[in-house]
Short mmCIF file of C-alpha atoms in Angstrom, two decimals:
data_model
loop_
_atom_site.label_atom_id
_atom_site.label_comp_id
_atom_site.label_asym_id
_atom_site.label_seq_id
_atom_site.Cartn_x
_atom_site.Cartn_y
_atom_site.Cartn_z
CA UNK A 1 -29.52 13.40 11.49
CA UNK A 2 -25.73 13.05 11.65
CA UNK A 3 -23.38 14.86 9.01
CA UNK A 4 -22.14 12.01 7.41
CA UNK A 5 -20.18 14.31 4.47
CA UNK A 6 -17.43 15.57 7.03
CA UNK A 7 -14.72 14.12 8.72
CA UNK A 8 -15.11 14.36 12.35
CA UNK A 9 -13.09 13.72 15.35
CA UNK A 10 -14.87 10.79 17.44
CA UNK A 11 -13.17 12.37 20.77
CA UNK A 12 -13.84 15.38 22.30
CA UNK A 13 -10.42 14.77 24.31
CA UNK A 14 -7.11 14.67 22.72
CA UNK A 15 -3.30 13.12 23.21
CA UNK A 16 -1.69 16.51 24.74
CA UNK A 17 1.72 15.94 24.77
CA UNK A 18 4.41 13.27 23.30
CA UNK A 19 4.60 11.39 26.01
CA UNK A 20 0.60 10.83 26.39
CA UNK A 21 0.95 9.74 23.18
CA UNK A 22 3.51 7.13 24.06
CA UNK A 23 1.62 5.80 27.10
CA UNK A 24 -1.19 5.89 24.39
CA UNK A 25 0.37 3.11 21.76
CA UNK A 26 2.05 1.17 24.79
CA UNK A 27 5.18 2.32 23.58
CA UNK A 28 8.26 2.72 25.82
CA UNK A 29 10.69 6.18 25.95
CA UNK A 30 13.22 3.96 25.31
CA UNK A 31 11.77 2.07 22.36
CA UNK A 32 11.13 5.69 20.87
CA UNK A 33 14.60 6.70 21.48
CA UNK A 34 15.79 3.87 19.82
CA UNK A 35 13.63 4.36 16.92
CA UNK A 36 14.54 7.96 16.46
CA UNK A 37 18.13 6.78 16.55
CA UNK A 38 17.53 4.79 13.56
CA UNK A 39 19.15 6.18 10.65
CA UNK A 40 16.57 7.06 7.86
CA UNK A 41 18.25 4.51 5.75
CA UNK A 42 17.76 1.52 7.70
CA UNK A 43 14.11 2.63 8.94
CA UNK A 44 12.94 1.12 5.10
CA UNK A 45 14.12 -1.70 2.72
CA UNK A 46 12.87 -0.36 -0.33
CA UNK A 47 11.98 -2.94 -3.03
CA UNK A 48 10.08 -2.78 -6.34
CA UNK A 49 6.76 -4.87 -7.09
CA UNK A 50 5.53 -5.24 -10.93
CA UNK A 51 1.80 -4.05 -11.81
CA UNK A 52 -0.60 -5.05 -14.09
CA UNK A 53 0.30 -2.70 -16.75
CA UNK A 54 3.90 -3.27 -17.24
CA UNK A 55 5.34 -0.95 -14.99
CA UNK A 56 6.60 -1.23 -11.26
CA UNK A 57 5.51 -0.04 -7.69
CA UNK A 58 7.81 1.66 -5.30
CA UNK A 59 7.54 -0.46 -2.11
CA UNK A 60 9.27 0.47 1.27
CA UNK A 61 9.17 -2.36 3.73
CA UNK A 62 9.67 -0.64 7.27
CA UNK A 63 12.12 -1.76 10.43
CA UNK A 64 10.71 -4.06 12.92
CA UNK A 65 10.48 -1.33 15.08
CA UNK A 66 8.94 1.18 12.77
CA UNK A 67 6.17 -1.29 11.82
CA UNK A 68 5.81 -2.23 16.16
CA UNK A 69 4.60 1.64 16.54
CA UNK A 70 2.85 2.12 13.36
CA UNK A 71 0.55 -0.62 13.88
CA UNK A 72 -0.32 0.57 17.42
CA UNK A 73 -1.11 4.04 15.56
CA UNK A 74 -3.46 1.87 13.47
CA UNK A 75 -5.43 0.22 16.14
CA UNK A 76 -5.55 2.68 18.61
CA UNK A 77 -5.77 5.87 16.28
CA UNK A 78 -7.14 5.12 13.13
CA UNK A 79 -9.29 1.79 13.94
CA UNK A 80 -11.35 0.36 16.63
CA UNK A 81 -9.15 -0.33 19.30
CA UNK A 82 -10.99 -2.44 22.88
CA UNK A 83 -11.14 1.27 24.22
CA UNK A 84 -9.42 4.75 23.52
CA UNK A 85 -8.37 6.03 27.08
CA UNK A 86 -8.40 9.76 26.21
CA UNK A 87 -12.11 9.47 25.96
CA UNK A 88 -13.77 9.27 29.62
CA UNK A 89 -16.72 7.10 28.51
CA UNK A 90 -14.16 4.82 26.60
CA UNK A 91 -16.11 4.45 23.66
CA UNK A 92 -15.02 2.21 20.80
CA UNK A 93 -13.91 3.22 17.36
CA UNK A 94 -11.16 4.99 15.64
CA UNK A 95 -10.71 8.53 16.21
CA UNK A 96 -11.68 9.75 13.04
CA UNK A 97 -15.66 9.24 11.99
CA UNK A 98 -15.25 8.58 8.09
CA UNK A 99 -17.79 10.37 5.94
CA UNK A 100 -19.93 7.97 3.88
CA UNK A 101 -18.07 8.41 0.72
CA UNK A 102 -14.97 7.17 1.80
CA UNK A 103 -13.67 3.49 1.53
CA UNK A 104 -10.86 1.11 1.33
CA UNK A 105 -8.66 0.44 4.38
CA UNK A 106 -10.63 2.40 6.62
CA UNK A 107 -12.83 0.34 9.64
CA UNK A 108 -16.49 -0.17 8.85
CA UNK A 109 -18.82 2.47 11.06
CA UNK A 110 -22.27 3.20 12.02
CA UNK A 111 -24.27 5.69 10.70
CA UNK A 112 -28.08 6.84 11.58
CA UNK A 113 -27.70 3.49 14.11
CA UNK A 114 -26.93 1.31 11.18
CA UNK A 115 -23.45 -0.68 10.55
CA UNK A 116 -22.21 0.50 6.96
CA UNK A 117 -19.35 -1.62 5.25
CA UNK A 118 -16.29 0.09 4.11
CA UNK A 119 -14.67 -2.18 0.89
CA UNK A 120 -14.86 -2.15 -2.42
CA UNK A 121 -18.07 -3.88 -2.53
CA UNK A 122 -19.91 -1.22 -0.55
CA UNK A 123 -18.39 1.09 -2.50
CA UNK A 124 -19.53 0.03 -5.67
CA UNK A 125 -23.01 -0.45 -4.47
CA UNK A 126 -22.59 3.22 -3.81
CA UNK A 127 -23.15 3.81 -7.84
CA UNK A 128 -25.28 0.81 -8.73
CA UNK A 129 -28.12 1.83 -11.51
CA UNK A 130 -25.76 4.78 -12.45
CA UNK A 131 -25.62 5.12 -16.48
CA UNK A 132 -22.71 6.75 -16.94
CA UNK A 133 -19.53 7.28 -14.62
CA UNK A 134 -16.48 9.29 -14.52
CA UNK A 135 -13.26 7.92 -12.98
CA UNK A 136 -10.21 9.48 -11.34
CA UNK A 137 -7.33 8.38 -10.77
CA UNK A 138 -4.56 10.52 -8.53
CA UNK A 139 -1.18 9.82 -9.87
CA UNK A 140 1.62 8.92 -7.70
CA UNK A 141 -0.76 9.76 -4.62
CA UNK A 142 1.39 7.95 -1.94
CA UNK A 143 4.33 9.90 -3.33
CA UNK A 144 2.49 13.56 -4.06
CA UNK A 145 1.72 13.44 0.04
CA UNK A 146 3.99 15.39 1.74
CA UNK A 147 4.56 16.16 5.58
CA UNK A 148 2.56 18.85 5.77
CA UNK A 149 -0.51 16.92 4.69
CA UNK A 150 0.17 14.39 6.98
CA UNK A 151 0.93 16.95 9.43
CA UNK A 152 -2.71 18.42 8.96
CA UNK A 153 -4.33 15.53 9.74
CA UNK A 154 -3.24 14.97 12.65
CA UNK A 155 -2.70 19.15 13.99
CA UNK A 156 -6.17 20.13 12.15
CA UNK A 157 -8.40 17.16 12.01
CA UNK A 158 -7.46 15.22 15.07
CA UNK A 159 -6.48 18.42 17.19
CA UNK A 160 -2.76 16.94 18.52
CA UNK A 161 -0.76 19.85 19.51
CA UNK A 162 2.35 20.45 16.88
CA UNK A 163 4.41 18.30 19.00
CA UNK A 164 2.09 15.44 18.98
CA UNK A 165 2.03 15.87 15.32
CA UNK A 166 5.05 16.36 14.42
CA UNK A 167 6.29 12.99 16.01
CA UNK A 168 3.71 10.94 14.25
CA UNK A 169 4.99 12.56 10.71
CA UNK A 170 8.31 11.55 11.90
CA UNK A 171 7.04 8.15 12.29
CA UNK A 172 4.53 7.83 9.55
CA UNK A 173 6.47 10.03 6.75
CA UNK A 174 10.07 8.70 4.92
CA UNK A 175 11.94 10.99 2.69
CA UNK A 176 9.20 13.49 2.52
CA UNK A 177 6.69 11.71 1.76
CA UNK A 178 3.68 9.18 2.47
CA UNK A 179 5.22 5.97 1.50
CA UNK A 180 3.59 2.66 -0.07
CA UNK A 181 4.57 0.18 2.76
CA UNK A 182 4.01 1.82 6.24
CA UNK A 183 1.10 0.35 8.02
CA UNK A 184 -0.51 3.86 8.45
CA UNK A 185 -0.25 5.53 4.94
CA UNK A 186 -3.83 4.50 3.64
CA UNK A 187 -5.35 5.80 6.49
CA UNK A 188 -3.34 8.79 6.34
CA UNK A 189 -4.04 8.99 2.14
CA UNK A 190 -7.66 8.69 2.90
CA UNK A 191 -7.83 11.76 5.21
CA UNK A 192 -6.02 14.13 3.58
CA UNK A 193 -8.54 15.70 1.41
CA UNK A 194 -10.45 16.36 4.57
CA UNK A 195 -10.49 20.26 4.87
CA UNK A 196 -11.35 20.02 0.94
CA UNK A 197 -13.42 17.05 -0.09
CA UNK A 198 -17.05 17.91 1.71
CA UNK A 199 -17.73 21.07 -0.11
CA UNK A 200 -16.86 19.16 -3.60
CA UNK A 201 -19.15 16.06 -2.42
CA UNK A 202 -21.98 18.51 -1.76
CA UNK A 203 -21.77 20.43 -4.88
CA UNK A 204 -21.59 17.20 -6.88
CA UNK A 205 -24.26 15.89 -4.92
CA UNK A 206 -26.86 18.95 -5.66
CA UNK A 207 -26.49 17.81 -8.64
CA UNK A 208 -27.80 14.19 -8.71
CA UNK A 209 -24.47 12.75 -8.86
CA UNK A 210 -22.58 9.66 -6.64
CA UNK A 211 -18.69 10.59 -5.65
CA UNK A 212 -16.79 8.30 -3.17
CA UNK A 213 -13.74 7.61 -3.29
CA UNK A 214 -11.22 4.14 -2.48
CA UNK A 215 -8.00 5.55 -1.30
CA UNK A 216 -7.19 6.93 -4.75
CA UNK A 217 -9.54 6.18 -7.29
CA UNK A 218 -12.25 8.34 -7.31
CA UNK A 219 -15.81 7.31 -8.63
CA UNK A 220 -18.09 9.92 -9.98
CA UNK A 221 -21.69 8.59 -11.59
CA UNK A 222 -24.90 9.94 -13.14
CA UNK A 223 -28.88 8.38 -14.06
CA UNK A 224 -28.24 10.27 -17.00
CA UNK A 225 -26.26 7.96 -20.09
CA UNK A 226 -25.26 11.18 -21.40
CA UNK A 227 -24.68 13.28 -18.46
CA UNK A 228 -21.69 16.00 -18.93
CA UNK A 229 -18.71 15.21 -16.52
CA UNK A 230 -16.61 18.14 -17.81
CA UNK A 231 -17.53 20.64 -14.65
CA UNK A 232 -17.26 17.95 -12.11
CA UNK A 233 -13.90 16.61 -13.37
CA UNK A 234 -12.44 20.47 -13.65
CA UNK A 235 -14.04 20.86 -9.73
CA UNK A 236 -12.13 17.32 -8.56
CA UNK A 237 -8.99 18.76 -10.48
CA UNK A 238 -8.66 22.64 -9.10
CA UNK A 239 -9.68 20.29 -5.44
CA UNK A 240 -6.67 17.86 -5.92
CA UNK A 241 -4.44 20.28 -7.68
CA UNK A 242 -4.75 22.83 -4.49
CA UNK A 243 -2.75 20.42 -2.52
CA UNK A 244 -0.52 19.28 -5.26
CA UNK A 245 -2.00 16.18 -5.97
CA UNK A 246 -1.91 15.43 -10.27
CA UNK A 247 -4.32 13.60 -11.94
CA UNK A 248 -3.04 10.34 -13.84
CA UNK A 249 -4.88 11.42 -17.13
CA UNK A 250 -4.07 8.07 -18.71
CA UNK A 251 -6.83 6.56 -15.97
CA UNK A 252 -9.14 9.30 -16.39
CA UNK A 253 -12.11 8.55 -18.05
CA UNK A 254 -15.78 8.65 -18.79
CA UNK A 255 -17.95 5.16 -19.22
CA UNK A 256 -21.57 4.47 -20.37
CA UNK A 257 -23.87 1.90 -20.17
CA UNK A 258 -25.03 2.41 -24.07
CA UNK A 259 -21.40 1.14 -24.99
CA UNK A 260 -20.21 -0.90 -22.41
CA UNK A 261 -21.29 -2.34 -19.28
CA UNK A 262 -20.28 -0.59 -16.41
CA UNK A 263 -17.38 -1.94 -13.57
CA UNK A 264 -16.37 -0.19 -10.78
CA UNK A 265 -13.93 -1.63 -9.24
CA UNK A 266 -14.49 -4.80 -10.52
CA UNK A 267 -18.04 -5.39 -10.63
CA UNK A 268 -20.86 -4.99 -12.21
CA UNK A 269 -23.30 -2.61 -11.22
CA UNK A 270 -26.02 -2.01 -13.60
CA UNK A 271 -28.61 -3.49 -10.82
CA UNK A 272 -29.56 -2.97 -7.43
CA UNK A 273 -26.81 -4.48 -6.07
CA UNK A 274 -22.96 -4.98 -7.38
CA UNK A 275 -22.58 -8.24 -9.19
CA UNK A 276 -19.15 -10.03 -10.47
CA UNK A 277 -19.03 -10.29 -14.24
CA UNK A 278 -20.39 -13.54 -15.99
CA UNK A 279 -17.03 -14.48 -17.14
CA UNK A 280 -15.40 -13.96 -13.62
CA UNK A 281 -18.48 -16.30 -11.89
CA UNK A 282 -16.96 -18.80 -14.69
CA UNK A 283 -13.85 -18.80 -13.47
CA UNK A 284 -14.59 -19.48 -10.41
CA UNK A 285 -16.60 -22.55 -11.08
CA UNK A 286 -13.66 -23.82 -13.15
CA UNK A 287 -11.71 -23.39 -10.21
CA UNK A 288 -13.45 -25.60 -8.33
CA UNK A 289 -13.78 -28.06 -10.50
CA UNK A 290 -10.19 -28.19 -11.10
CA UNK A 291 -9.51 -28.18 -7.24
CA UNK A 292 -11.77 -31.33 -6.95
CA UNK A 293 -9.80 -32.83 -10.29
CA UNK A 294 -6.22 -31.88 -8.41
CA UNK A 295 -7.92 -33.95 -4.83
CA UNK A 296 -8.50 -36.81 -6.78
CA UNK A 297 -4.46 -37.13 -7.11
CA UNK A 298 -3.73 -38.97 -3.64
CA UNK A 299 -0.39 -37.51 -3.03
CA UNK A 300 -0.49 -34.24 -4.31
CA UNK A 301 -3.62 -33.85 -1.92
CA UNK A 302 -1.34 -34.55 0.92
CA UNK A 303 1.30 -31.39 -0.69
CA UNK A 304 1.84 -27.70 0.22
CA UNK A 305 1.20 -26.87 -3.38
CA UNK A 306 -2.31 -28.19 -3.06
CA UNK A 307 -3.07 -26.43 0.45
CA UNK A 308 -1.93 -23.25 -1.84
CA UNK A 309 -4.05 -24.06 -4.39
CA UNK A 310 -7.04 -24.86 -1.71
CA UNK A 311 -6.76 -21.38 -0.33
CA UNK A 312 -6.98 -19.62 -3.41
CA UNK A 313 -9.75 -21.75 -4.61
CA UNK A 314 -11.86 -21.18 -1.27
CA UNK A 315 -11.14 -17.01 -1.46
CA UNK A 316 -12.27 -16.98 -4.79
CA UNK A 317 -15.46 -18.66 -3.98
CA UNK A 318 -15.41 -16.47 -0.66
CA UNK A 319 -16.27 -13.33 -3.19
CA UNK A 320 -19.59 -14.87 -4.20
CA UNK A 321 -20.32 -14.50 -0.35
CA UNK A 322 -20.24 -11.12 -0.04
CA UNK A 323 -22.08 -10.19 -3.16
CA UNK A 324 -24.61 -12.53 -2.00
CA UNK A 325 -24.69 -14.95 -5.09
CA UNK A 326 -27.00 -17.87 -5.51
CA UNK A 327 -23.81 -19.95 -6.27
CA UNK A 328 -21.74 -20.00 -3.12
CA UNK A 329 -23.41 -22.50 -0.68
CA UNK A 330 -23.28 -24.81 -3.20
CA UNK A 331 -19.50 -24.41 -4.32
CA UNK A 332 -18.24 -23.60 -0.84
CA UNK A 333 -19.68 -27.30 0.33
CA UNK A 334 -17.80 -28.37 -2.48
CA UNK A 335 -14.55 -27.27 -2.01
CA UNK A 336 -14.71 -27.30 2.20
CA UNK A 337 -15.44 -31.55 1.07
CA UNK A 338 -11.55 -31.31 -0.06
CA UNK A 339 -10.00 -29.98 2.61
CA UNK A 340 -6.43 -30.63 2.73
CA UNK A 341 -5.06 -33.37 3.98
CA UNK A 342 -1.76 -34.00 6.22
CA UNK A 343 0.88 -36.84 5.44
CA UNK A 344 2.97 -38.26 8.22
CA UNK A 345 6.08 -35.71 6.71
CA UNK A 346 3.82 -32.92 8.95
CA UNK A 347 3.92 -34.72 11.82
CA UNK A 348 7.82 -34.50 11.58
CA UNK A 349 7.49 -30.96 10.36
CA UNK A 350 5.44 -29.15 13.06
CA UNK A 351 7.30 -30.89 15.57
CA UNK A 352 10.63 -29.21 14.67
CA UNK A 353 8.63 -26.06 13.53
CA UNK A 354 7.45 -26.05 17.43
CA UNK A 355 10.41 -26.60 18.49
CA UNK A 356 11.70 -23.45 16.94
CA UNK A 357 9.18 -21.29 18.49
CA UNK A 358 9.87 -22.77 21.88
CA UNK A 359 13.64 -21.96 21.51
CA UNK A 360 12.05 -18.06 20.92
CA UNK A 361 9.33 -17.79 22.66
CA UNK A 362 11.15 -16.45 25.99
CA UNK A 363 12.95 -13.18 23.81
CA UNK A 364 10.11 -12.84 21.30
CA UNK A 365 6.92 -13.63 22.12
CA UNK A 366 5.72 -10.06 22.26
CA UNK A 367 6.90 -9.80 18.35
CA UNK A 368 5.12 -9.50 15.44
CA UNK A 369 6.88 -12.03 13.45
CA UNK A 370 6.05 -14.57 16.19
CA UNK A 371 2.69 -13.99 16.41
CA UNK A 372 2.83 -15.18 12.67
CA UNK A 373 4.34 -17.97 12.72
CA UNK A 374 2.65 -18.91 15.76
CA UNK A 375 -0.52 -18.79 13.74
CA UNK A 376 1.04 -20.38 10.54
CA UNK A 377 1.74 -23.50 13.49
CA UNK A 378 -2.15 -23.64 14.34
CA UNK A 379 -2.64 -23.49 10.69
CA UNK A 380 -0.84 -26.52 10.02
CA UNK A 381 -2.03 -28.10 13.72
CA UNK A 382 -5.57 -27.82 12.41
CA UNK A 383 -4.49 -29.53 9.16
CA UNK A 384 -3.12 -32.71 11.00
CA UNK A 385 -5.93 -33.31 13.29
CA UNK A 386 -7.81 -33.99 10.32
CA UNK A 387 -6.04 -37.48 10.44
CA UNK A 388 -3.50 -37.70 13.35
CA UNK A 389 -5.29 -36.80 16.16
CA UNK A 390 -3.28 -38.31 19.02
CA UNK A 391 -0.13 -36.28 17.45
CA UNK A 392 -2.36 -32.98 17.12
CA UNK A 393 -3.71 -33.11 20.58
CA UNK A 394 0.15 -33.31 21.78
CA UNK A 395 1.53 -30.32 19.44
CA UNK A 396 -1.53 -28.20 20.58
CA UNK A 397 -0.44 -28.55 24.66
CA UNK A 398 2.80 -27.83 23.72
CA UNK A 399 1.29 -24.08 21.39
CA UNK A 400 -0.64 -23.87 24.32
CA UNK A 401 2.23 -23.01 26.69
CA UNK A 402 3.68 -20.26 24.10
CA UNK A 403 0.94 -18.58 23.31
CA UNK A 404 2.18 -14.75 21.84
CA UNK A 405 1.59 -11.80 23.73
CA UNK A 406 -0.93 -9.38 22.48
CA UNK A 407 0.85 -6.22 21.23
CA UNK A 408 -1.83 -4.10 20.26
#
């Protein structure tokens, strides 16, 4: 039976040298010249988001060129890339094999032969029945992760010599730290426990208890409604305090089912399986019925504010999908019976929108950007062929002839 508590490498082969690893993410010497070049001011725009509770995220957005190499890192590193050519047999997957407690951003994977599911959903299944749960939450964890963390992953889990390493710090890290932004950093924040985390899973696990963990909320749960969490928070503490990593105490906290019903990370899961709560499932029906109230309005279902609406409506009711509620045949057919609807302003639109990405498809059609907005145009081009169809099959020769070049 396979180890599924560890983090393992998936290849026995590794990238040797900096320049493997360039041939690696299809990534020129000169395009990593001129991205070392960069001045570490102008490799970010920082920018602040607002949370729920008042206070505000620090967000770096990164360079064109900083997000072009990170997101090769992503899909031929961390994810499952077509093939990984330091691996003779060319297997698929990521290079790191996830242990079971681990979820968020990181790709589903098999284990025992069987296709396990890495979001939130799975990961609440993960404590369904439980009667009483402890949560963690690690303050500041982007921020607490320093280069040498980052370095570890890569030198101690992956095996990349220090050279190898050290360049993807350079390209991953930004003023000493793991930043909220860069394409790799939740893949990055999810390993970095690795050397640590097993031996604290199997200790809490001799003891009846559920641990995983999403990024950086850690779930801890017990059978028992009155089960003491005060050895198994002090173990999670001395684990995270040994790399430097605080606890937010504010979001630290024990639940129980004899005072309130249980949600972890949203849902429900005093049954078998994770379920949304009763008010939420209300919500959502409301939604639709105010979606079909807002179609009803001739011209506003021709609008971009309606298509906006439409979206939201139909990824609301998506949820109920993969919780597997009785619900969401029935209110998917509803809202997929008011699709959007184009007016003859579109036709006008996409035409000049096409014409734009003609004008760059020559200079940028290997660009991420363009692949975008080349997307956004099919969007749209889907939208009109619901009622111009002669104009739609026009536009789509015309998409057809600057179709984006794959840069993964």
């Amino acid at each position: 039976m396979e180890n599924t508590l560890n983090y393992r490498r998936r290849y026995k082969n590794s990238i040797s040298t900096v320049s493997n690893l360039l041939s690696c993410l299809d990534v020129s010497s000169s395009e990593y010249e001129d991205f070392k070049a960069l001045a570490h001011s102008d490799r970010y725009k920082e920018f602040y988001v607002p949370k729920a509770d008042g206070t505000s995220r620090h967000v770096h957005a990164p360079h064109k060129l900083v997000r072009k190499i990170q997101r090769r890192i992503v899909r031929r590193i961390f994810g499952s890339p077509k093939r990984n050519p330091w691996d003779k047999h060319r297997k698929k997957g990521g290079a790191i094999i996830w242990p079971e407690y681990i979820y968020g951003s990181v790709p589903n994977d098999c284990y025992n032969n069987t296709m396990i599911s890495k979001d939130y959903v799975a990961c609440a299944s993960k404590h369904c029945g439980s009667q009483s749960v402890l949560k963690i939450d690690i303050k500041d964890f982007f921020d607490n992760i320093t280069p040498e963390l980052v370095f570890n992953v890569f030198n101690k889990l992956l095996k990349y010599p220090r050279a190898v390493a050290n360049a993807l710090v350079d390209i991953c890290c930004h003023n000493n730290m793991l930043i909220q932004g860069a394409l790799t950093s939740s893949y990055i924040a999810s390993a970095v426990l690795f050397d640590v985390e097993p031996a604290i899973v199997q200790r809490l696990k001799s003891k009846g208890l559920s641990y995983t963990r999403l990024v950086d909320d850690i779930t801890i749960s017990s059978r028992n409604p009155e089960y003491d969490f005060s050895f198994s928070l002090e173990l999670v503490r001395q684990m995270l305090y040994g790399k430097n990593l605080p606890l937010n105490e504010t979001k630290t906290n024990i639940i129980r089912s004899s005072t309130i019903d249980i949600l972890i990370h949203g849902l429900r899961v005093s049954f078998k399986e994770p379920r949304l709560p009763s008010d939420e499932v209300s919500r959502i029906r409301a939604s639709v019925k105010n979606l079909e109230s807002l179609a009803k309005i001739a011209d506003y279902r021709v609008s971009r504010d309606y298509r906006r609406s439409f979206n939201r409506c139909l990824g609301r009711v998506n949820k109920l999908k993969r919780l597997g509620h009785k619900q969401y045949i029935s209110l998917q057919t509803r809202v997929l019976n008011i699709l959007p609807l184009p007016s003859k302003m579109d036709i006008t639109r996409l035409d000049s929108f096409i014409h734009k990405l003609e004008g760059w498809y020559a200079n940028h059609k290997e660009e991420y950007w363009y692949r975008r907005l080349y997307h956004q145009a099919h969007y749209d081009l889907n939208i009109l062929n619901r009622t111009f169809e002669h104009s739609s099959r026009r536009f789509r020769s015309r998409l057809n002839d600057i179709k984006p070049m794959c840069d993964d």
